[in-house]
Each structure stands twice: as C-alpha cells, then as structure tokens.
PDB file of C-alpha atoms and ligand atoms in Angstrom:
ATOM      1  CA  MET A 170       6.329   4.174 -32.141  1.00 54.00           C
ATOM      2  CA  ALA A 171       5.697   0.901 -30.387  1.00 56.00           C
ATOM      3  CA  ASP A 172       9.438   0.554 -29.908  1.00 64.00           C
ATOM      4  CA  THR A 173       9.667   3.904 -28.120  1.00 68.00           C
ATOM      5  CA  SER A 174       6.951   3.047 -25.631  1.00 71.00           C
ATOM      6  CA  LYS A 175       8.525  -0.309 -24.960  1.00 76.00           C
ATOM      7  CA  THR A 176      11.805   1.415 -24.167  1.00 93.00           C
ATOM      8  CA  GLU A 177      10.016   3.795 -21.812  1.00 93.00           C
ATOM      9  CA  GLU A 178       8.339   0.901 -20.069  1.00 93.00           C
ATOM     10  CA  GLN A 179      11.644  -0.903 -19.726  1.00 96.00           C
ATOM     11  CA  GLU A 180      13.241   2.248 -18.337  1.00 96.00           C
ATOM     12  CA  ALA A 181      10.455   2.602 -15.786  1.00 96.00           C
ATOM     13  CA  LEU A 182      10.845  -1.027 -14.718  1.00 97.00           C
ATOM     14  CA  GLU A 183      14.589  -0.553 -14.419  1.00 97.00           C
ATOM     15  CA  ALA A 184      14.103   2.609 -12.324  1.00 97.00           C
ATOM     16  CA  GLY A 185      11.772   0.659 -10.042  1.00 98.00           C
ATOM     17  CA  ARG A 186      14.176  -2.244  -9.740  1.00 97.00           C
ATOM     18  CA  LYS A 187      17.051   0.090  -8.863  1.00 97.00           C
ATOM     19  CA  LEU A 188      15.061   2.037  -6.286  1.00 97.00           C
ATOM     20  CA  PHE A 189      13.871  -1.080  -4.499  1.00 97.00           C
ATOM     21  CA  ALA A 190      17.356  -2.597  -4.545  1.00 96.00           C
ATOM     22  CA  GLN A 191      18.458   0.224  -2.236  1.00 96.00           C
ATOM     23  CA  GLU A 192      18.765  -0.149   1.475  1.00 94.00           C
ATOM     24  CA  CYS A 193      15.453   0.025   3.346  1.00 94.00           C
ATOM     25  CA  ARG A 194      15.664   1.113   6.955  1.00 93.00           C
ATOM     26  CA  PHE A 195      13.084   1.132   9.727  1.00 92.00           C
ATOM     27  CA  ILE A 196      12.918   4.752  10.892  1.00 93.00           C
ATOM     28  CA  ALA A 197      10.120   4.986  13.428  1.00 91.00           C
ATOM     29  CA  GLY A 198       6.964   3.410  14.757  1.00 90.00           C
ATOM     30  CA  ALA A 199       4.487   6.047  15.832  1.00 91.00           C
ATOM     31  CA  MET A 200       1.488   5.512  18.091  1.00 87.00           C
ATOM     32  CA  ALA A 201       0.973   9.192  18.823  1.00 88.00           C
ATOM     33  CA  LEU A 202       1.189  12.319  16.729  1.00 87.00           C
ATOM     34  CA  GLU A 203       4.242  13.567  18.616  1.00 88.00           C
ATOM     35  CA  ALA A 204       6.057  10.409  17.562  1.00 90.00           C
ATOM     36  CA  LEU A 205       5.601  10.921  13.816  1.00 93.00           C
ATOM     37  CA  PRO A 206       8.942  11.593  12.165  1.00 96.00           C
ATOM     38  CA  PRO A 207       9.093  15.088  10.652  1.00 96.00           C
ATOM     39  CA  PRO A 208       7.984  15.155   7.003  1.00 96.00           C
ATOM     40  CA  SER A 209      10.997  14.797   4.714  1.00 95.00           C
ATOM     41  CA  LEU A 210      10.913  12.350   1.794  1.00 97.00           C
ATOM     42  CA  PRO A 211       7.927  11.744  -0.456  1.00 98.00           C
ATOM     43  CA  GLU A 212       5.747   9.153   1.267  1.00 98.00           C
ATOM     44  CA  ILE A 213       3.725   6.178   0.045  1.00 98.00           C
ATOM     45  CA  ALA A 214       1.371   4.688   2.608  1.00 98.00           C
ATOM     46  CA  PHE A 215       0.095   1.104   2.545  1.00 97.00           C
ATOM     47  CA  ALA A 216      -3.376   0.509   3.911  1.00 96.00           C
ATOM     48  CA  GLY A 217      -5.786  -2.390   4.067  1.00 95.00           C
ATOM     49  CA  ARG A 218      -7.704  -4.714   6.302  1.00 91.00           C
ATOM     50  CA  SER A 219      -5.739  -6.995   8.601  1.00 87.00           C
ATOM     51  CA  ASN A 220      -4.579 -10.125   6.828  1.00 90.00           C
ATOM     52  CA  VAL A 221      -4.905  -8.594   3.346  1.00 93.00           C
ATOM     53  CA  GLY A 222      -1.234  -9.402   2.710  1.00 93.00           C
ATOM     54  CA  LYS A 223       0.290  -5.994   3.475  1.00 93.00           C
ATOM     55  CA  SER A 224       3.434  -7.241   5.210  1.00 91.00           C
ATOM     56  CA  SER A 225       3.992  -9.813   2.476  1.00 93.00           C
ATOM     57  CA  LEU A 226       3.605  -7.181  -0.250  1.00 96.00           C
ATOM     58  CA  VAL A 227       5.983  -4.695   1.379  1.00 94.00           C
ATOM     59  CA  ASN A 228       8.498  -7.498   1.846  1.00 93.00           C
ATOM     60  CA  ALA A 229       8.096  -8.632  -1.779  1.00 95.00           C
ATOM     61  CA  LEU A 230       8.591  -5.063  -3.028  1.00 96.00           C
ATOM     62  CA  THR A 231      11.731  -4.550  -1.001  1.00 94.00           C
ATOM     63  CA  GLY A 232      13.002  -8.107  -1.491  1.00 90.00           C
ATOM     64  CA  ARG A 233      13.379  -8.558   2.228  1.00 81.00           C
ATOM     65  CA  LYS A 234      11.810 -11.293   4.228  1.00 73.00           C
ATOM     66  CA  THR A 235      11.441  -9.633   7.575  1.00 66.00           C
ATOM     67  CA  LEU A 236      11.138  -5.918   6.962  1.00 66.00           C
ATOM     68  CA  ALA A 237       7.445  -5.465   7.631  1.00 62.00           C
ATOM     69  CA  LYS A 238       7.485  -8.024  10.416  1.00 60.00           C
ATOM     70  CA  VAL A 239       8.130  -5.221  12.842  1.00 51.00           C
ATOM     71  CA  SER A 240       4.646  -3.897  12.186  1.00 52.00           C
ATOM     72  CA  SER A 241       2.936  -7.125  13.140  1.00 57.00           C
ATOM     73  CA  MET A 242       4.784  -7.539  16.412  1.00 57.00           C
ATOM     74  CA  PRO A 243       2.441  -7.511  19.400  1.00 54.00           C
ATOM     75  CA  GLY A 244       1.774  -3.978  20.591  1.00 52.00           C
ATOM     76  CA  ARG A 245       2.901  -2.513  17.303  1.00 55.00           C
ATOM     77  CA  THR A 246      -0.138  -3.342  15.236  1.00 66.00           C
ATOM     78  CA  GLN A 247      -1.620   0.092  15.865  1.00 78.00           C
ATOM     79  CA  GLN A 248       1.581   1.923  15.026  1.00 87.00           C
ATOM     80  CA  ILE A 249       2.354   3.776  11.842  1.00 92.00           C
ATOM     81  CA  ASN A 250       5.708   2.386  10.725  1.00 92.00           C
ATOM     82  CA  PHE A 251       8.129   4.352   8.555  1.00 94.00           C
ATOM     83  CA  PHE A 252      10.792   2.803   6.314  1.00 94.00           C
ATOM     84  CA  ASP A 253      13.337   4.929   4.474  1.00 96.00           C
ATOM     85  CA  LEU A 254      14.037   3.483   1.018  1.00 96.00           C
ATOM     86  CA  GLY A 255      17.434   4.615  -0.196  1.00 96.00           C
ATOM     87  CA  GLY A 256      16.923   8.165   1.053  1.00 97.00           C
ATOM     88  CA  ARG A 257      14.458   8.678  -1.809  1.00 97.00           C
ATOM     89  CA  LEU A 258      11.087   7.391  -0.671  1.00 98.00           C
ATOM     90  CA  MET A 259       9.431   6.742   2.675  1.00 98.00           C
ATOM     91  CA  LEU A 260       7.284   3.614   2.828  1.00 97.00           C
ATOM     92  CA  VAL A 261       4.599   4.050   5.461  1.00 96.00           C
ATOM     93  CA  ASP A 262       2.868   0.976   6.842  1.00 94.00           C
ATOM     94  CA  LEU A 263      -0.505   1.987   8.284  1.00 93.00           C
ATOM     95  CA  PRO A 264      -2.299  -0.139  10.896  1.00 90.00           C
ATOM     96  CA  GLY A 265      -4.544  -2.809   9.415  1.00 89.00           C
ATOM     97  CA  TYR A 266      -8.240  -2.248  10.026  1.00 88.00           C
ATOM     98  CA  GLY A 267     -11.396  -4.254  10.510  1.00 79.00           C
ATOM     99  CA  TYR A 268     -10.163  -7.170  12.522  1.00 61.00           C
ATOM    100  CA  SER A 269     -11.476  -8.168  15.922  1.00 50.00           C
ATOM    101  CA  LYS A 270      -8.011  -8.509  17.436  1.00 50.00           C
ATOM    102  CA  VAL A 271      -7.977  -4.783  17.923  1.00 48.00           C
ATOM    103  CA  GLY A 272     -10.741  -5.176  20.484  1.00 52.00           C
ATOM    104  CA  LYS A 273     -12.756  -2.125  21.324  1.00 51.00           C
ATOM    105  CA  ALA A 274     -11.103   0.059  18.746  1.00 48.00           C
ATOM    106  CA  LYS A 275     -12.270  -2.213  15.946  1.00 48.00           C
ATOM    107  CA  SER A 276     -15.380  -0.188  15.210  1.00 48.00           C
ATOM    108  CA  ALA A 277     -13.298   2.845  14.339  1.00 64.00           C
ATOM    109  CA  LEU A 278     -11.581   2.447  10.992  1.00 77.00           C
ATOM    110  CA  TRP A 279      -8.341   3.870  12.268  1.00 83.00           C
ATOM    111  CA  THR A 280      -6.887   5.518  15.334  1.00 81.00           C
ATOM    112  CA  ALA A 281      -7.004   9.288  15.610  1.00 85.00           C
ATOM    113  CA  THR A 282      -3.277   9.379  14.876  1.00 88.00           C
ATOM    114  CA  THR A 283      -3.716   7.641  11.528  1.00 90.00           C
ATOM    115  CA  GLN A 284      -6.626   9.891  10.607  1.00 89.00           C
ATOM    116  CA  VAL A 285      -4.658  13.023  11.401  1.00 91.00           C
ATOM    117  CA  PHE A 286      -1.684  11.618   9.483  1.00 94.00           C
ATOM    118  CA  LEU A 287      -3.854  11.034   6.404  1.00 94.00           C
ATOM    119  CA  LYS A 288      -5.377  14.496   6.541  1.00 92.00           C
ATOM    120  CA  GLY A 289      -2.387  16.648   7.245  1.00 89.00           C
ATOM    121  CA  ARG A 290       0.765  15.049   5.901  1.00 95.00           C
ATOM    122  CA  PRO A 291       2.285  17.369   3.280  1.00 95.00           C
ATOM    123  CA  THR A 292       4.733  14.718   2.039  1.00 97.00           C
ATOM    124  CA  LEU A 293       2.129  11.974   1.513  1.00 97.00           C
ATOM    125  CA  ARG A 294       2.052  11.284  -2.220  1.00 97.00           C
ATOM    126  CA  ARG A 295      -0.304   8.341  -2.391  1.00 98.00           C
ATOM    127  CA  VAL A 296      -2.017   5.651  -0.369  1.00 98.00           C
ATOM    128  CA  MET A 297      -1.906   2.168  -1.795  1.00 98.00           C
ATOM    129  CA  LEU A 298      -5.188   0.563  -0.725  1.00 98.00           C
ATOM    130  CA  LEU A 299      -4.699  -3.191  -0.622  1.00 98.00           C
ATOM    131  CA  ILE A 300      -7.696  -5.345  -1.461  1.00 98.00           C
ATOM    132  CA  ASP A 301      -7.780  -9.129  -1.377  1.00 97.00           C
ATOM    133  CA  ALA A 302      -8.335 -10.290  -4.975  1.00 98.00           C
ATOM    134  CA  ARG A 303     -10.378 -13.255  -3.753  1.00 98.00           C
ATOM    135  CA  ARG A 304     -12.873 -11.082  -1.928  1.00 96.00           C
ATOM    136  CA  GLY A 305     -12.997  -7.627  -3.446  1.00 97.00           C
ATOM    137  CA  PRO A 306     -13.653  -4.532  -1.322  1.00 97.00           C
ATOM    138  CA  ASN A 307     -15.727  -4.778   1.860  1.00 94.00           C
ATOM    139  CA  ALA A 308     -17.467  -2.138   3.992  1.00 92.00           C
ATOM    140  CA  HIS A 309     -14.226  -1.201   5.754  1.00 92.00           C
ATOM    141  CA  ASP A 310     -12.412  -0.703   2.452  1.00 95.00           C
ATOM    142  CA  ARG A 311     -15.269   1.441   1.213  1.00 96.00           C
ATOM    143  CA  ALA A 312     -15.161   3.536   4.377  1.00 93.00           C
ATOM    144  CA  ALA A 313     -11.424   3.994   3.796  1.00 95.00           C
ATOM    145  CA  MET A 314     -12.065   5.137   0.203  1.00 96.00           C
ATOM    146  CA  ASP A 315     -14.601   7.690   1.459  1.00 95.00           C
ATOM    147  CA  GLN A 316     -12.079   8.884   3.986  1.00 94.00           C
ATOM    148  CA  PHE A 317      -9.408   9.368   1.298  1.00 96.00           C
ATOM    149  CA  ASP A 318     -11.901  11.347  -0.792  1.00 96.00           C
ATOM    150  CA  GLU A 319     -12.713  13.573   2.188  1.00 93.00           C
ATOM    151  CA  ALA A 320      -9.065  14.107   3.070  1.00 93.00           C
ATOM    152  CA  ALA A 321      -8.183  14.646  -0.616  1.00 95.00           C
ATOM    153  CA  VAL A 322      -5.508  11.962  -0.387  1.00 96.00           C
ATOM    154  CA  SER A 323      -4.717  10.306  -3.700  1.00 97.00           C
ATOM    155  CA  PHE A 324      -5.187   6.552  -3.453  1.00 98.00           C
ATOM    156  CA  GLN A 325      -4.636   3.569  -5.688  1.00 98.00           C
ATOM    157  CA  ALA A 326      -6.169   0.125  -5.408  1.00 98.00           C
ATOM    158  CA  VAL A 327      -3.754  -2.805  -5.231  1.00 98.00           C
ATOM    159  CA  LEU A 328      -5.174  -6.306  -5.472  1.00 98.00           C
ATOM    160  CA  THR A 329      -3.271  -8.869  -3.407  1.00 98.00           C
ATOM    161  CA  LYS A 330      -3.102 -12.686  -3.586  1.00 98.00           C
ATOM    162  CA  ALA A 331      -3.808 -12.675  -7.334  1.00 98.00           C
ATOM    163  CA  ASP A 332      -2.301 -16.182  -7.501  1.00 98.00           C
ATOM    164  CA  LYS A 333      -5.443 -17.400  -5.743  1.00 98.00           C
ATOM    165  CA  VAL A 334      -8.006 -16.260  -8.304  1.00 98.00           C
ATOM    166  CA  GLU A 335      -9.071 -17.557 -11.680  1.00 98.00           C
ATOM    167  CA  PRO A 336      -8.491 -15.204 -14.630  1.00 97.00           C
ATOM    168  CA  ASP A 337     -12.235 -14.833 -15.277  1.00 98.00           C
ATOM    169  CA  ASP A 338     -12.967 -13.890 -11.687  1.00 98.00           C
ATOM    170  CA  LEU A 339     -10.065 -11.458 -11.705  1.00 98.00           C
ATOM    171  CA  ALA A 340     -11.314  -9.830 -14.906  1.00 98.00           C
ATOM    172  CA  GLN A 341     -14.759  -9.442 -13.386  1.00 98.00           C
ATOM    173  CA  LEU A 342     -13.386  -7.909 -10.200  1.00 98.00           C
ATOM    174  CA  LEU A 343     -11.225  -5.485 -12.185  1.00 98.00           C
ATOM    175  CA  LYS A 344     -14.283  -4.387 -14.125  1.00 98.00           C
ATOM    176  CA  SER A 345     -16.504  -3.794 -11.114  1.00 98.00           C
ATOM    177  CA  LEU A 346     -13.729  -2.184  -9.097  1.00 98.00           C
ATOM    178  CA  ALA A 347     -12.843   0.207 -11.924  1.00 98.00           C
ATOM    179  CA  LYS A 348     -16.474   1.260 -12.019  1.00 98.00           C
ATOM    180  CA  GLU A 349     -16.537   1.766  -8.268  1.00 98.00           C
ATOM    181  CA  LEU A 350     -13.267   3.749  -8.268  1.00 98.00           C
ATOM    182  CA  ALA A 351     -14.622   6.049 -10.952  1.00 98.00           C
ATOM    183  CA  GLY A 352     -17.028   7.297  -8.286  1.00 98.00           C
ATOM    184  CA  HIS A 353     -14.190   8.386  -5.991  1.00 98.00           C
ATOM    185  CA  VAL A 354     -12.577  11.754  -6.661  1.00 98.00           C
ATOM    186  CA  ALA A 355      -9.315  10.767  -4.959  1.00 98.00           C
ATOM    187  CA  ALA A 356      -8.923   7.427  -6.739  1.00 98.00           C
ATOM    188  CA  HIS A 357      -6.122   6.788  -9.205  1.00 97.00           C
ATOM    189  CA  PRO A 358      -7.607   4.975 -12.213  1.00 96.00           C
ATOM    190  CA  ASP A 359      -4.924   2.255 -12.405  1.00 97.00           C
ATOM    191  CA  ILE A 360      -5.468  -0.925 -10.411  1.00 98.00           C
ATOM    192  CA  ALA A 361      -2.340  -2.902  -9.553  1.00 98.00           C
ATOM    193  CA  VAL A 362      -2.672  -6.687  -9.595  1.00 98.00           C
ATOM    194  CA  THR A 363      -0.108  -8.389  -7.373  1.00 98.00           C
ATOM    195  CA  SER A 364       0.940 -11.604  -5.737  1.00 98.00           C
ATOM    196  CA  ALA A 365       3.646 -11.682  -3.100  1.00 96.00           C
ATOM    197  CA  TYR A 366       3.802 -15.435  -3.637  1.00 96.00           C
ATOM    198  CA  ASP A 367       4.571 -15.653  -7.354  1.00 97.00           C
ATOM    199  CA  GLY A 368       5.775 -12.072  -7.900  1.00 97.00           C
ATOM    200  CA  THR A 369       2.948 -11.012 -10.222  1.00 98.00           C
ATOM    201  CA  GLY A 370       2.838  -7.232 -10.608  1.00 98.00           C
ATOM    202  CA  ILE A 371       5.744  -6.551  -8.251  1.00 98.00           C
ATOM    203  CA  PRO A 372       8.142  -5.046 -10.854  1.00 98.00           C
ATOM    204  CA  ALA A 373       5.301  -2.914 -12.276  1.00 98.00           C
ATOM    205  CA  LEU A 374       4.338  -1.644  -8.819  1.00 98.00           C
ATOM    206  CA  ARG A 375       7.971  -0.813  -8.057  1.00 98.00           C
ATOM    207  CA  ALA A 376       8.080   1.165 -11.305  1.00 98.00           C
ATOM    208  CA  ALA A 377       4.897   3.075 -10.434  1.00 97.00           C
ATOM    209  CA  LEU A 378       6.269   3.931  -6.985  1.00 98.00           C
ATOM    210  CA  ALA A 379       9.653   4.980  -8.393  1.00 98.00           C
ATOM    211  CA  GLU A 380       7.823   7.645 -10.379  1.00 97.00           C
ATOM    212  CA  LEU A 381       6.690   9.160  -7.114  1.00 96.00           C
ATOM    213  CA  ALA A 382      10.160   9.051  -5.497  1.00 96.00           C
ATOM    214  CA  GLN A 383      12.555  11.927  -5.103  1.00 83.00           C
TER     215      GLN A 383
HETATM  216  P1  GDP B 272      -1.098  -8.437   6.762  1.00 51.87           P
HETATM  217  O1  GDP B 272      -1.815  -8.750   8.034  1.00 51.87           O
HETATM  218  O2  GDP B 272      -1.929  -7.597   5.864  1.00 51.87           O
HETATM  219  O3  GDP B 272       0.282  -7.875   6.966  1.00 51.87           O
HETATM  220  O4  GDP B 272      -0.957  -9.818   5.966  1.00 51.87           O
HETATM  221  P2  GDP B 272       0.258 -10.852   5.824  1.00 51.87           P
HETATM  222  O5  GDP B 272       1.276 -10.364   4.858  1.00 51.87           O
HETATM  223  O6  GDP B 272       0.730 -11.223   7.181  1.00 51.87           O
HETATM  224  O7  GDP B 272      -0.492 -12.076   5.110  1.00 51.87           O
HETATM  225  C1  GDP B 272      -1.693 -12.618   5.625  1.00 51.87           C
HETATM  226  C2  GDP B 272      -1.874 -14.028   5.099  1.00 51.87           C
HETATM  227  O8  GDP B 272      -2.030 -14.033   3.694  1.00 51.87           O
HETATM  228  C3  GDP B 272      -0.669 -14.919   5.381  1.00 51.87           C
HETATM  229  O9  GDP B 272      -1.148 -16.207   5.682  1.00 51.87           O
HETATM  230  C4  GDP B 272       0.088 -14.925   4.077  1.00 51.87           C
HETATM  231  O10 GDP B 272       0.847 -16.089   3.902  1.00 51.87           O
HETATM  232  C5  GDP B 272      -1.021 -14.812   3.055  1.00 51.87           C
HETATM  233  N1  GDP B 272      -0.575 -14.113   1.830  1.00 51.87           N
HETATM  234  C6  GDP B 272       0.065 -12.929   1.772  1.00 51.87           C
HETATM  235  N2  GDP B 272       0.349 -12.601   0.495  1.00 51.87           N
HETATM  236  C7  GDP B 272      -0.104 -13.616  -0.285  1.00 51.87           C
HETATM  237  C8  GDP B 272      -0.110 -13.868  -1.704  1.00 51.87           C
HETATM  238  O11 GDP B 272       0.385 -13.095  -2.539  1.00 51.87           O
HETATM  239  N3  GDP B 272      -0.710 -15.020  -2.131  1.00 51.87           N
HETATM  240  C9  GDP B 272      -1.266 -15.893  -1.254  1.00 51.87           C
HETATM  241  N4  GDP B 272      -1.831 -16.984  -1.752  1.00 51.87           N
HETATM  242  N5  GDP B 272      -1.294 -15.708   0.074  1.00 51.87           N
HETATM  243  C10 GDP B 272      -0.710 -14.576   0.559  1.00 51.87           C
END
C-alpha cells in the first residue's frame, strides 16, 4: 500500500514539474475592472503583505528570474497581474497590502478592483495567502482571511522564507496557524512551507497547483 501512495506522490510531483516547465506569459496588468482579462483558464491568485516574498515565490515556482518583476515596477504595484502558464493555469499576482509605500490607500486592505475580483471571479480556484514564516500572520493577513471567508473564496496559507526559521519555531507556527485556519470556513487545511532561496516546498506546491489546472 505504501508503494502505491509513493507512486501517486511521485506522479503528482512530476505533473507539477511538467506544468511549471511550460511557457509562462504575462497577459495583462489590470488597475480597473474593465482591464481584467475575460475569465478563461482556472486561476490561482497570490496574495500577501508587501515584502512577504511573493515575487520571489512566483519566480521560484516558474523557474524564471524576472517574471514577477513586472508587478513590482513603479506604478504597477496596485495592478492585478495575469500570467498564462502553458495555456492551462492563470497565475494571478494580487497587489501586496499593508505597506506604507501605498500612501493614502494603505488603510484599505485592497483596492476596489481587487475586492471585486475576489468576490466575482468565476474562474478563481484558490488564493494562496503568503505569510512570512519568521513573523506569522498579522492584522492585515487576518483581515484578508476574513475577506476570503466572506467572499467564499477558497484560500491556502503558504509560509515563505522558511530557510530563516528554526525547526522548533516553524513547528510552533504550524501548530498555531492550523488552529487559526480551522476557524475560517474558506481555509484549505494544508499549509505549504516554502523557501524561494533554498527551494523548500517548491516541487510540492507546484504539484498542488497542478491539481487545480485544466
Ligand atoms: P514581494 O514584495 O512580496 O514581492 O517580496 P520579494 O519577493 O520582492 O521579496 C522581499 C524580500 O524578501 C527580498 O529582500 C527577498 O530577497 C527576500 N526573500 C524573498 N524570498 C525569500 C526566501 O525564500 N528566503 C529569504 N531568506 N528571503 C527571501
């Protein structure tokens, strides 16, 4: 029996590797609702506070160094950026939240466009909510979780920068976060542990995302 499950796991990892080896193309950067590309492929959105490591994670997943750079270019930080992965999955980079650079808008978690996107996107399969493994969730992350619950958008926690934390601290965070997520109706129970620096959890996350692809 153990052999069978191992084969399944290997198959899932292989499916993830293959999907993320495909071409990944920047499709659109949308500031306003009218600029959102029409829903087509299944979509996975990436959300998190500014500096959480979102660009680095998207680049590590796709094996490209500059892909998500487009989203951090001045003037584009409030855009929703769409990347077509092999014609099978749309990766959606949401604006980072909770950082003073955004100026006045910083008190709002997200722009109206992002909120409408989260509520009404029929193709949105899951939001990956990135949380810095050194810090755990903060008030902004918790507000985002509440928002996903309200919008009935399935979300999954992804810890970033795992290379920076001691195993004991990581274990403790996983325990408390699992407990917290259990209180959110829209939360997926699995927590991904990743590092864009040493590659921890990247193949497993690719495999999980491949299961949601077309
Ligand atoms: P974003 O603003 O969420 O897109 O974050 P970035 O990807 O630009 O990363 C923010 C900072 O965190 C940068 O200084 C990165 O070098 C650093 N960083 C990103 N990923 C990792 C990681 O896996 N491990 C470590 N140690 N640092 C990381």
